[in-house]
Each structure stands twice: as C-alpha cells, then as structure tokens.
Short mmCIF file of C-alpha atoms and ligand atoms in Angstrom, two decimals:
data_model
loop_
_atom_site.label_atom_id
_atom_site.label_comp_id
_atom_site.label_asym_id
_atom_site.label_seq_id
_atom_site.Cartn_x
_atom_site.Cartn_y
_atom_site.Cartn_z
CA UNK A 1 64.01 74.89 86.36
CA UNK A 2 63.91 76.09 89.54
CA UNK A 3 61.27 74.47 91.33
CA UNK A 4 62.94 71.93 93.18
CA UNK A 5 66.01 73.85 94.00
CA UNK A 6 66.79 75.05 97.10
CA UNK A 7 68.40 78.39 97.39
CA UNK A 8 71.88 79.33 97.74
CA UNK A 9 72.91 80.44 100.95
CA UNK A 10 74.11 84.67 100.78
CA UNK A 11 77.72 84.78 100.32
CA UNK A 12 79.50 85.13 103.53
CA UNK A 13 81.53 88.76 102.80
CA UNK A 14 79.38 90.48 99.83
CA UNK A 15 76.13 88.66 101.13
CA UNK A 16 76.52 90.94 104.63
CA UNK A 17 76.78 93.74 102.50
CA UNK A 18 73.35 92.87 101.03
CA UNK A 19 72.02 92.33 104.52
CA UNK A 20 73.77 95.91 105.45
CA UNK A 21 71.82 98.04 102.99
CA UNK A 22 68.41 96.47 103.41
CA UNK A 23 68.86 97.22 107.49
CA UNK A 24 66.16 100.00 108.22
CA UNK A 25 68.21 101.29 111.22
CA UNK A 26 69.59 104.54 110.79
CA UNK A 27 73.45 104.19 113.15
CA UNK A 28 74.67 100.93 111.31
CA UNK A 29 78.17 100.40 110.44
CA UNK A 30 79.63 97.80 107.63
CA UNK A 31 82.70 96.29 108.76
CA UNK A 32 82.33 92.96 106.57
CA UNK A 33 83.61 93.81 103.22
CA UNK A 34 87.24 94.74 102.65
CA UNK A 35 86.42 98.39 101.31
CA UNK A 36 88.69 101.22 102.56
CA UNK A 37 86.87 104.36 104.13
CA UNK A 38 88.22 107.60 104.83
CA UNK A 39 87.70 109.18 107.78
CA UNK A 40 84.21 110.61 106.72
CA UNK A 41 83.21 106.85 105.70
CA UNK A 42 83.27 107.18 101.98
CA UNK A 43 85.29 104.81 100.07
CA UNK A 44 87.24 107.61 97.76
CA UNK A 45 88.40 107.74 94.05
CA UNK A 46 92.14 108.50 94.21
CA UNK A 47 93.07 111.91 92.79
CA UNK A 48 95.83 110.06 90.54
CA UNK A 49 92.94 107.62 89.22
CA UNK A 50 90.54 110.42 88.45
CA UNK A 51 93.26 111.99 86.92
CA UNK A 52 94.07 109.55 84.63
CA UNK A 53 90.42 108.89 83.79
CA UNK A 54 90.62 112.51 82.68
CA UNK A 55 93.63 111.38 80.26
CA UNK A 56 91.94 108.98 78.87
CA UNK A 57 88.32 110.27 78.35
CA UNK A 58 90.52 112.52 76.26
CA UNK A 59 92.35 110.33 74.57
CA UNK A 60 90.54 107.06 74.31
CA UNK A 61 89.66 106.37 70.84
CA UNK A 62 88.18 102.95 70.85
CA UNK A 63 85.40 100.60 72.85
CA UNK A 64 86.99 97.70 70.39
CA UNK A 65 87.73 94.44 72.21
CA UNK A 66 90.48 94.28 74.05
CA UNK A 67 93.15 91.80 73.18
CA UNK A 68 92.45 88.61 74.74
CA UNK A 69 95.96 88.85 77.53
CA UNK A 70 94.61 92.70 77.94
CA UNK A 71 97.22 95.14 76.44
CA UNK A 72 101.27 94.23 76.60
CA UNK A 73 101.98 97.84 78.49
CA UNK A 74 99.58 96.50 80.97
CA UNK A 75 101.44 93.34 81.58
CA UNK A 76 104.56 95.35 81.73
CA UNK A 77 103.36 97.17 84.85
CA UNK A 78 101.84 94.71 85.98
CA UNK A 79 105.56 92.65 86.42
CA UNK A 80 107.17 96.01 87.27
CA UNK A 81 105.36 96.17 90.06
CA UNK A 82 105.16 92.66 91.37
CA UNK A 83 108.75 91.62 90.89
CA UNK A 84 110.57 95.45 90.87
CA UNK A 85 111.23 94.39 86.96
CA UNK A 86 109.88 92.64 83.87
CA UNK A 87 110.39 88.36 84.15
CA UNK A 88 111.65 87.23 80.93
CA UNK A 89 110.52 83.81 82.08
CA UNK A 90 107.21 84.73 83.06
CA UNK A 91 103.61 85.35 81.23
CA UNK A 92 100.81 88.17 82.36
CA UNK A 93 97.26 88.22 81.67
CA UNK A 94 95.08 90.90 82.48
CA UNK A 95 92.04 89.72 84.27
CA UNK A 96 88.34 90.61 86.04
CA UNK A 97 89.15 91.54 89.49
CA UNK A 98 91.68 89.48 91.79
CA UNK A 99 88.90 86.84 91.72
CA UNK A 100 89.00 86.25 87.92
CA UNK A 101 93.24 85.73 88.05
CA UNK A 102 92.12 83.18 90.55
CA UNK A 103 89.86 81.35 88.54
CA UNK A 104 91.96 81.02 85.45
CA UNK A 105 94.91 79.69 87.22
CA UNK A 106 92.56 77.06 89.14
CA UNK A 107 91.61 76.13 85.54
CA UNK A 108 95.20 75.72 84.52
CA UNK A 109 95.89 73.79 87.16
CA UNK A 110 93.18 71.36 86.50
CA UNK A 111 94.20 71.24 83.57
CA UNK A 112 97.80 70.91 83.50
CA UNK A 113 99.43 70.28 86.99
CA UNK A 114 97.54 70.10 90.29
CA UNK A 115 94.05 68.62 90.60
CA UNK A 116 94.37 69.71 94.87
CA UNK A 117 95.29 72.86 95.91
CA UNK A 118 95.84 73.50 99.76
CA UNK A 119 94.90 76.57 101.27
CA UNK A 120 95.68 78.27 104.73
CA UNK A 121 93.37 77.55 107.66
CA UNK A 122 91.83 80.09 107.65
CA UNK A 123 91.87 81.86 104.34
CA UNK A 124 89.77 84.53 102.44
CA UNK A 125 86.08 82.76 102.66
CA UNK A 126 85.53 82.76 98.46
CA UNK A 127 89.13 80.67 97.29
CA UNK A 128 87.07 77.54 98.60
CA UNK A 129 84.11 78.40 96.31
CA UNK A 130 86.43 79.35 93.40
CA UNK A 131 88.66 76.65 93.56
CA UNK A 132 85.61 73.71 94.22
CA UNK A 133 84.08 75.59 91.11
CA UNK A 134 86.65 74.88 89.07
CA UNK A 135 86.93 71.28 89.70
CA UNK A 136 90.04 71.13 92.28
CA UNK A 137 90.09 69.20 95.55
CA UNK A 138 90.72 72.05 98.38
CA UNK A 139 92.86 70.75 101.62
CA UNK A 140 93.43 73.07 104.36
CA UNK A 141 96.89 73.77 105.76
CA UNK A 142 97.22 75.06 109.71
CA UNK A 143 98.39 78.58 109.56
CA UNK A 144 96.73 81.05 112.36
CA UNK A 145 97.26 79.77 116.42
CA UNK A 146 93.95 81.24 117.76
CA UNK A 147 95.71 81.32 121.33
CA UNK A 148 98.68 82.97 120.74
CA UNK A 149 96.90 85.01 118.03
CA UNK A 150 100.33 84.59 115.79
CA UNK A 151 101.08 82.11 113.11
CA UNK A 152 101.20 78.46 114.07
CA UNK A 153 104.72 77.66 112.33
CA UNK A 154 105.23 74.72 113.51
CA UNK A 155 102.10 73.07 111.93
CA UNK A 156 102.62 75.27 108.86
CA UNK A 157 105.93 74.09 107.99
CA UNK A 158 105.38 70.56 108.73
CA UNK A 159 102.28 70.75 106.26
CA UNK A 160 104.16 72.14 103.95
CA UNK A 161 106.93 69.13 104.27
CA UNK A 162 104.49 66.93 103.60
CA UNK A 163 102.10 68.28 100.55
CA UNK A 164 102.74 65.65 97.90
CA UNK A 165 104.62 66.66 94.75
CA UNK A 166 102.58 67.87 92.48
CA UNK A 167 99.73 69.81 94.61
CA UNK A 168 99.90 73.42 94.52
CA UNK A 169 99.46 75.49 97.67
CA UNK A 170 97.60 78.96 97.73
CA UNK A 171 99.95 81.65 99.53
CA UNK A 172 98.50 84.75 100.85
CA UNK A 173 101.44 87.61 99.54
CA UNK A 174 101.08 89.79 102.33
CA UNK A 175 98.27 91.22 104.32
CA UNK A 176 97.39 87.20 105.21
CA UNK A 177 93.07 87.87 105.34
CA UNK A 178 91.54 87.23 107.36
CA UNK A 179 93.84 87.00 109.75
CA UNK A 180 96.61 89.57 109.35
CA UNK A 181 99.42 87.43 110.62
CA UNK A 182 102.28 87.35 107.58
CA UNK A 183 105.00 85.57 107.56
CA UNK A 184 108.18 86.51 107.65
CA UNK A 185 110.92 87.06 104.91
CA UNK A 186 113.20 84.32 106.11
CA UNK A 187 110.15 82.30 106.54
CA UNK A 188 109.49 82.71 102.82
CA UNK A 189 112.59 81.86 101.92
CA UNK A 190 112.02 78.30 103.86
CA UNK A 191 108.76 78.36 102.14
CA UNK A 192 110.06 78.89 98.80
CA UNK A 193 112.97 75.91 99.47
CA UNK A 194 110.48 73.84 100.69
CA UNK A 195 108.67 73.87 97.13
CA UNK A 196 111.25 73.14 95.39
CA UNK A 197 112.95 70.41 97.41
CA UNK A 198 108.97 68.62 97.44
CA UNK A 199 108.49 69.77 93.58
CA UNK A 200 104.80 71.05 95.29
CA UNK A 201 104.05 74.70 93.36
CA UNK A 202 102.50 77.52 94.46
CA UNK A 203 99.46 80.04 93.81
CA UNK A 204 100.96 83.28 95.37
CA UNK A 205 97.33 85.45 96.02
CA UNK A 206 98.44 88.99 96.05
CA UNK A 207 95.33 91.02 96.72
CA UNK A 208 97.25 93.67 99.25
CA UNK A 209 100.53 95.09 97.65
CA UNK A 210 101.40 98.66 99.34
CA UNK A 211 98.74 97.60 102.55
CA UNK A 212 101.36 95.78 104.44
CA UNK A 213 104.61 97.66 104.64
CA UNK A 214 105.00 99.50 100.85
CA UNK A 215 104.66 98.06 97.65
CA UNK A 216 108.64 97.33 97.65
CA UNK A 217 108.46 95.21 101.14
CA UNK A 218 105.32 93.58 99.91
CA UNK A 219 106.83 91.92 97.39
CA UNK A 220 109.17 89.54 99.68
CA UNK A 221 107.07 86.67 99.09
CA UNK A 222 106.88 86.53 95.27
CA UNK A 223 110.73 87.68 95.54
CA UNK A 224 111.28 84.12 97.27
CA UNK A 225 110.08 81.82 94.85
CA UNK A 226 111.16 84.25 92.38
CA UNK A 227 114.96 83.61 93.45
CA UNK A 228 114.00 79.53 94.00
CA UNK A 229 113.59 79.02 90.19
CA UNK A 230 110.35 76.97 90.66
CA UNK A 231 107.37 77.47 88.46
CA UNK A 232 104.62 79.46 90.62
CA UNK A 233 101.72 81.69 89.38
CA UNK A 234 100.43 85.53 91.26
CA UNK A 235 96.72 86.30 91.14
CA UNK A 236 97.15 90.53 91.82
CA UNK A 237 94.31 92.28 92.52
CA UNK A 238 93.68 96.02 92.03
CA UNK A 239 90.49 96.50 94.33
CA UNK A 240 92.52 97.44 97.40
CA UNK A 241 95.43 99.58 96.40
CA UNK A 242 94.17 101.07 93.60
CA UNK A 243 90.43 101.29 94.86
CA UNK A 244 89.72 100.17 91.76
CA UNK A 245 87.60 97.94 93.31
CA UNK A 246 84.49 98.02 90.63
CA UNK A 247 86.37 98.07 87.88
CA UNK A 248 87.02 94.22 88.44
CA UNK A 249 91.24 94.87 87.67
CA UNK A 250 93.68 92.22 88.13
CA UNK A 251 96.39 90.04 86.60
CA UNK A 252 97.42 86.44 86.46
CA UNK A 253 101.32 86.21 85.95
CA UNK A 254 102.53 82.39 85.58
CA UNK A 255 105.96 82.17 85.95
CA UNK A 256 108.08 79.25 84.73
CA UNK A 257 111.38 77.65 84.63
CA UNK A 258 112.60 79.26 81.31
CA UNK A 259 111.68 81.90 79.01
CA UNK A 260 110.33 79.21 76.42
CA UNK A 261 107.84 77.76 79.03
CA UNK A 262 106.45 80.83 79.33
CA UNK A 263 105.80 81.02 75.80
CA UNK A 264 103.82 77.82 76.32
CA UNK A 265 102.16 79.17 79.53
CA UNK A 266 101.06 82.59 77.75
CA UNK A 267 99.41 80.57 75.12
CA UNK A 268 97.11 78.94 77.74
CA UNK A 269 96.44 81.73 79.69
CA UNK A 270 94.91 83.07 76.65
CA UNK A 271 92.84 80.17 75.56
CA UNK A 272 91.27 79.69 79.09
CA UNK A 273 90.85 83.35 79.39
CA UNK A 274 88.92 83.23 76.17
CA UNK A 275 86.48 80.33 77.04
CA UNK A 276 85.64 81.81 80.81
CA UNK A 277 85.01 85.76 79.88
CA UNK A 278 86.75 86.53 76.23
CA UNK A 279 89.27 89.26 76.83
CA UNK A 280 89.22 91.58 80.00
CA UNK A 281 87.35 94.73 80.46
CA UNK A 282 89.45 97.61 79.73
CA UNK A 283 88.84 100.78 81.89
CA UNK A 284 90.86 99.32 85.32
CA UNK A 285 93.95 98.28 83.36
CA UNK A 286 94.05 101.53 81.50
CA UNK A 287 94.33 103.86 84.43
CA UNK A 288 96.82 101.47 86.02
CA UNK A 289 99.27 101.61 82.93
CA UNK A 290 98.38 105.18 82.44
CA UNK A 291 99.20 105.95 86.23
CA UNK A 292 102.14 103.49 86.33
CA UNK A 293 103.52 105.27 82.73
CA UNK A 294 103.26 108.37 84.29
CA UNK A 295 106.05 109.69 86.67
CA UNK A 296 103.92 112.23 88.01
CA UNK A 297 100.79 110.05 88.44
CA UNK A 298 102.56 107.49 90.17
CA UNK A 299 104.31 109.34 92.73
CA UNK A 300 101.12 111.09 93.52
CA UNK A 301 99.04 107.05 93.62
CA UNK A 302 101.91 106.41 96.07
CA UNK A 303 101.39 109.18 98.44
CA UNK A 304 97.29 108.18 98.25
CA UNK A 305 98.60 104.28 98.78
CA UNK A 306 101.04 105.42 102.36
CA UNK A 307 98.25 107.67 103.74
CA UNK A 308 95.24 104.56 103.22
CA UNK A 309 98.15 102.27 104.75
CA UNK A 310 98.88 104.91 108.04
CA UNK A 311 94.90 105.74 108.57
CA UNK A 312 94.53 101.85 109.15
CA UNK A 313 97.42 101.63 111.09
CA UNK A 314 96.19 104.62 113.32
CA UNK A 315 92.50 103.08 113.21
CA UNK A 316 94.12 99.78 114.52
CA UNK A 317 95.72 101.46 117.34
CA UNK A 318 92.10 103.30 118.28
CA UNK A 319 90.92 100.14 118.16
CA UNK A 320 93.19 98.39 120.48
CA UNK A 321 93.54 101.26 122.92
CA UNK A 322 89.33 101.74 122.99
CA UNK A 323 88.95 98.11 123.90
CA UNK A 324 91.40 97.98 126.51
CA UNK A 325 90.33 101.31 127.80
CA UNK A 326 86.50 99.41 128.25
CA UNK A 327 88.51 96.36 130.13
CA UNK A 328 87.76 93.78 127.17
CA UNK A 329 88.84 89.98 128.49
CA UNK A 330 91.99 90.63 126.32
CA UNK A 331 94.91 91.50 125.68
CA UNK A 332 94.46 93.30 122.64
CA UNK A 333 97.91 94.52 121.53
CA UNK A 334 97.95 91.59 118.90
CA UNK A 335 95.54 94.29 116.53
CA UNK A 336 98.68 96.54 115.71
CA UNK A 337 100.96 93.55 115.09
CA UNK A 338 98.28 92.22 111.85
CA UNK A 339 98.72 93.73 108.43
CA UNK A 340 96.18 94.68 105.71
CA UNK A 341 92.84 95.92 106.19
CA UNK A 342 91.66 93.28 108.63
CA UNK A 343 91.52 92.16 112.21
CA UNK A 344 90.96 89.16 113.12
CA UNK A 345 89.43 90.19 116.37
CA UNK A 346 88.58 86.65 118.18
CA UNK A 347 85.37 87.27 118.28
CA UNK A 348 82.76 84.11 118.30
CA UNK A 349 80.01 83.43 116.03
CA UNK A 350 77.12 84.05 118.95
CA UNK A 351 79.63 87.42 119.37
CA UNK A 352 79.24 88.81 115.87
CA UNK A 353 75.68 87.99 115.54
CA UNK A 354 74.91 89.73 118.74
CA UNK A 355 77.09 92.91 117.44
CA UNK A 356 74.70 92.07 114.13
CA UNK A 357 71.09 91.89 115.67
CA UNK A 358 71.17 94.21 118.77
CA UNK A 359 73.87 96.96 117.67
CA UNK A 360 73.72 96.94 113.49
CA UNK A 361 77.34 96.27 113.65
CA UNK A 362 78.32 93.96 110.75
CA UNK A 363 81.30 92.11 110.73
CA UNK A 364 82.53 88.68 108.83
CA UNK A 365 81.21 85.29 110.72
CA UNK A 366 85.06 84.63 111.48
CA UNK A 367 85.27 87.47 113.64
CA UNK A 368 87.08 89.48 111.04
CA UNK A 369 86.63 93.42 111.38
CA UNK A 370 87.29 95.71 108.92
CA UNK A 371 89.64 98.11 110.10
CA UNK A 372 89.49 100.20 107.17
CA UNK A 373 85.54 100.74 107.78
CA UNK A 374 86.55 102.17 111.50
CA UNK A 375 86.36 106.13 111.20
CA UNK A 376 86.84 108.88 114.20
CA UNK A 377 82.69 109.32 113.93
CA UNK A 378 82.02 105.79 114.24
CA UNK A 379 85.23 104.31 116.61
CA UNK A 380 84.13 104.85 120.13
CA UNK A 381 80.17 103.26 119.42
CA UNK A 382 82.34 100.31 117.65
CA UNK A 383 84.60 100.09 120.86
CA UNK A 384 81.74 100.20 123.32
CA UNK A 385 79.38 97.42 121.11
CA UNK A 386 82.61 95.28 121.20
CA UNK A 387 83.18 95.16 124.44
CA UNK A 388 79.38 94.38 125.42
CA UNK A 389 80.05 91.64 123.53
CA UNK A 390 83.55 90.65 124.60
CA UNK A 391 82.01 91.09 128.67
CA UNK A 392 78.54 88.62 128.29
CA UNK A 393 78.45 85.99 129.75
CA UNK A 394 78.79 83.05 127.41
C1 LMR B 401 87.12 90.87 101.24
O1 LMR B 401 87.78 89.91 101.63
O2 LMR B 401 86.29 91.44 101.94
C2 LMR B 401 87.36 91.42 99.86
O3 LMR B 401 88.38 90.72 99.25
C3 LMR B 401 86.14 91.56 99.05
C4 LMR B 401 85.58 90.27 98.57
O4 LMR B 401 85.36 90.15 97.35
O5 LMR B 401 85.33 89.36 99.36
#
C-alpha cells in the first residue's frame, strides 16, 4: 500500500511540536503550539476542572455511549455561554475538540448549502486541511495589512461585498490566530448586515472565548449575526479556556431562521456526527456542564480564565518592551494591541528557521509566537534570540 507513496509533510503547528521533543538540546523553548504555560512553563489543570473531575469520579456511574448530540445539559451550557442564553432557534452538538465542530459543519455545508467556504488571509494553518478534506473549495479573503500590522478593512469589506450568495465565510470570534488583530463590534455589525443583504452565511470559529477581553465581550461577534436573523453555525472549542485541551471538547451550534429549522438542522448534526466519530467522548463535556452547573465552580473557572488572560497580557508587554530595549528594526507596540494567545511577530521564514536551527527557539513558519509559552525564566533568552534575528542582515 504504501510503496509508492510519498510521505506527508509534518503538520505545520503540532508537527513543530514533534520536532520540539525529539531536539537533544537541553535550553529549547516551544512557542509553536497554542498551549498556555504558567510562569514555571507547565501547562496547568485548573483547580475548578480537577475539582469537578473529583465530582464526577464520585459520581459517574456509567462508560455507556454517550448520546449521539452529547448530553442536552451540555448543549445548554454550551448556548449559555456563547450567546449569554439558550437560542430557541438554534441546535448544539457536542463534538471532538474545536477541530471536530469544524469538520461536521464543513460536511453540512457540502452537503446542504455552500460547496466554497472563504477564509481570512491568513487564518489558523489546519481550516485549509479540514475544509479541502471535506470536499469544499477554500478562497481566501484579505484580512491582516502586514505594514500597518492592523486589519486591512478596506479589502476585507469589499471581499465580503462581493462573496456570491450562497458561499459561507469562516469568521475568527475573537482572538483572530494567527494574527491577533479582531475586529471591532461595529465592524461586526457591518459584517453581520453584509451577510444578510448578499444571503452569503457564515462559520463563526470560536476557539478563544474569555482570551480576548472576558467571556461576555467575546461574544460580540456571534451577538451580531445573532441579532441579523441569518442562519450561521459556531465551532467552540474548549482547549484554550478550559485547558481542556486533550480531552478533544467542543461544540457545533447551527443556528437558523426559526425554531422549526433547527429541528431540521439538529437532525443532521446528528446523522453526520454519527457517520464521522459516533457520539462524542464524554469526560471534557462533563466537567464543563459540571463546572458551568455549579455556582461555585464557575466563579472559581472564571478567576483561573482572567489570571491566564492578564499573564499573556503582561507576557506581551515583556515582550514588546525586551525587543525594543535590544533596538529591534521595529516598532513593536503593535504586540499589546493583538488578542489571544498569539503574536504575529513579522518575523520571515529564513527568521524563524534561524531562531529554529541556531537558538532551539520554535515558533510557527508564519512568524506566529506563542505568547502564552513566554515565562519570566525563559523571556529575556527569547528577547535576545529575536532580536539576533530581527538585526541580520538579510
Ligand atoms: C494552535 O493554533 O496552535 C492551536 O489551535 C492548536 C492546534 O491544534 O493547532
């Protein structure tokens, strides 16, 4: 079978990681993946999720399989917490990982609506291999202005006037990766009227709720098309604010024009959940409802969720401040404007594989850094490899 195949080239985030771990040297930081670190450089359990592991090693009575949508109280958070309230027009399945939400709506859209979906230029490097995967033509909208390091809104908007009925367009929620740059909430409002007036729906990925500015704030995207009355679908991931990232937890919610459609829409869900991976693996959405149920719980996940958010913030501002500090050919204040977990640092190819080869710094080809991997012990050998970099001659 696999004789005359070539192989598959690593994959561009998790692949690094690979690469990472077999490095021999012994000072080698990771800055690929998206994986928050605490200031030691371990990526913690929260205290509210091992607590509500503890709940349910005590009370679990069951390894049956789960029903196909995952449980109903898990769809109920699930909408709590991406619209503020439960959608009566809108259906939620409970799915592997941010990824997996993905997947199933690229299906649906195949399948019922869209066969090309456009995403931003640039955009996370795997919803080109998902969506291909599934069959859909992927078209790239402009989004990020590499001079002014800010979003290009004139090309976005006149992309978006011109994406033909019937195409769906992938939105990053918040926390745009790689590039940080979000847009803003009267911008989503055009973006939302926009859809509608050029019947065009959307894919809203929402891998980052709480990262941005809270999990309230977060939400202004979703709130947009919410209010617009168009049909639109959220892939939500759990990974990040959660860091539930193993656990594969995440949701597709399809909203649609009426409460009857989404009758319809939960009924597909389910059957193209059930061909791809059968029903979704239960631990993940079990400590997120049993959190999310719990006063107590979630109050303390929120605290956790604001002090993951302010250590990035503070490790952006290290950043910025060690790089101008070593007189990098930049101005380098545009690294506490981004949101999320990532900068998108400008750094070129020949850049990052220098920072790779002679310094066993790893960072995505794009010249994406993860800020969350930055800790006090690591910062100022990060700052000073940068900046080599940054000052070569080309
Ligand atoms: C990332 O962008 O690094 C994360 O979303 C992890 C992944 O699966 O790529």
């Amino acid at each position: 079978m696999w004789k005359n195949v070539e192989a598959a080239p690593a994959d561009a985030i998790l692949g690094l990681t690979e690469a990472f771990k077999n490095d021999p040297r012994f000072a080698k930081v990771n800055l690929g993946v998206g994986v928050y670190k605490d200031e030691e450089g371990h990526t913690p359990i929260l205290t509210s999720v091992k607590k509500a592991e503890k709940i349910l090693l005590e009370t679990e009575n069951t390894k049956s399989y789960m029903p196909i949508a995952g449980e109903a109280a898990y769809g109920t958070e699930v909408q709590k917490m991406i619209f503020g309230s439960v959608c009566e027009r809108s259906a939620t399945i409970h799915t592997p990982g941010g990824t997996g939400a993905l997947r199933v709506a690229a299906e649906l859209l195949r399948n019922f609506s869209s066969k090309t979906i456009w995403v931003s230029n640039p955009t996370w490097a795997n919803h080109n291999n998902i969506f291909e995967a599934a069959g859909l033509t992927v078209k790239s909208y402009p989004y990020y202005d590499a001079k002014t390091k800010d979003l290009d809104a004139a090309g976005f908007f006149d992309a978006l006037e011109n994406i033909p009925a019937g195409d769906c367009v992938l939105l990053h929620a918040c926390c745009h990766n790689p590039s940080g740059v979000d847009i803003s909430a009267d911008q989503w409002k055009q973006v939302a009227s926009i859809a509608q007036k050029k019947g065009w729906s959307a894919l809203v990925d929402f891998a980052y709720q709480g990262f941005g500015e809270s999990i309230e704030a977060d939400r202004v995207g979703v709130e947009a098309f919410l209010a617009s009355e168009t049909d639109f679908m959220v892939a939500s991931s759990f990974s990040k604010n959660f860091g539930l990232y193993r656990e594969r937890t995440g949701a597709l919610t399809a909203v649609a024009a009426a409460p009857a459609d989404a009758e319809t829409a939960i009924s597909h869900l389910k059957a193209t959940a059930r061909v791809l991976y059968s029903n979704p693996p239960a631990h993940g959405g079990q400590i997120i409802t049993t959190i999310l149920q719990s006063e107590e719980l979630s109050n303390l996940w929120k605290t956790e969720l604001d002090a993951m958010r302010e250590r990035i913030a503070q490790a952006r501002a290290a950043l910025a401040e060690g790089l101008t500090e070593r007189g990098v050919p930049m101005d380098c204040s545009f690294m506490t404007r981004q949101k999320g977990m990532f900068s998108f640092s400008g750094l070129t190819k020949d850049q990052v594989n220098f920072l790779k080869d002679e310094k066993a710094i790893y960072i995505v080809g794009s010249g994406r850094i993860n800020v969350a991997g930055l800790t006090p012990g690591n910062m100022a050998g990060v700052c000073d490899a940068v900046a080599e970099a940054m000052n070569q001659p080309a």
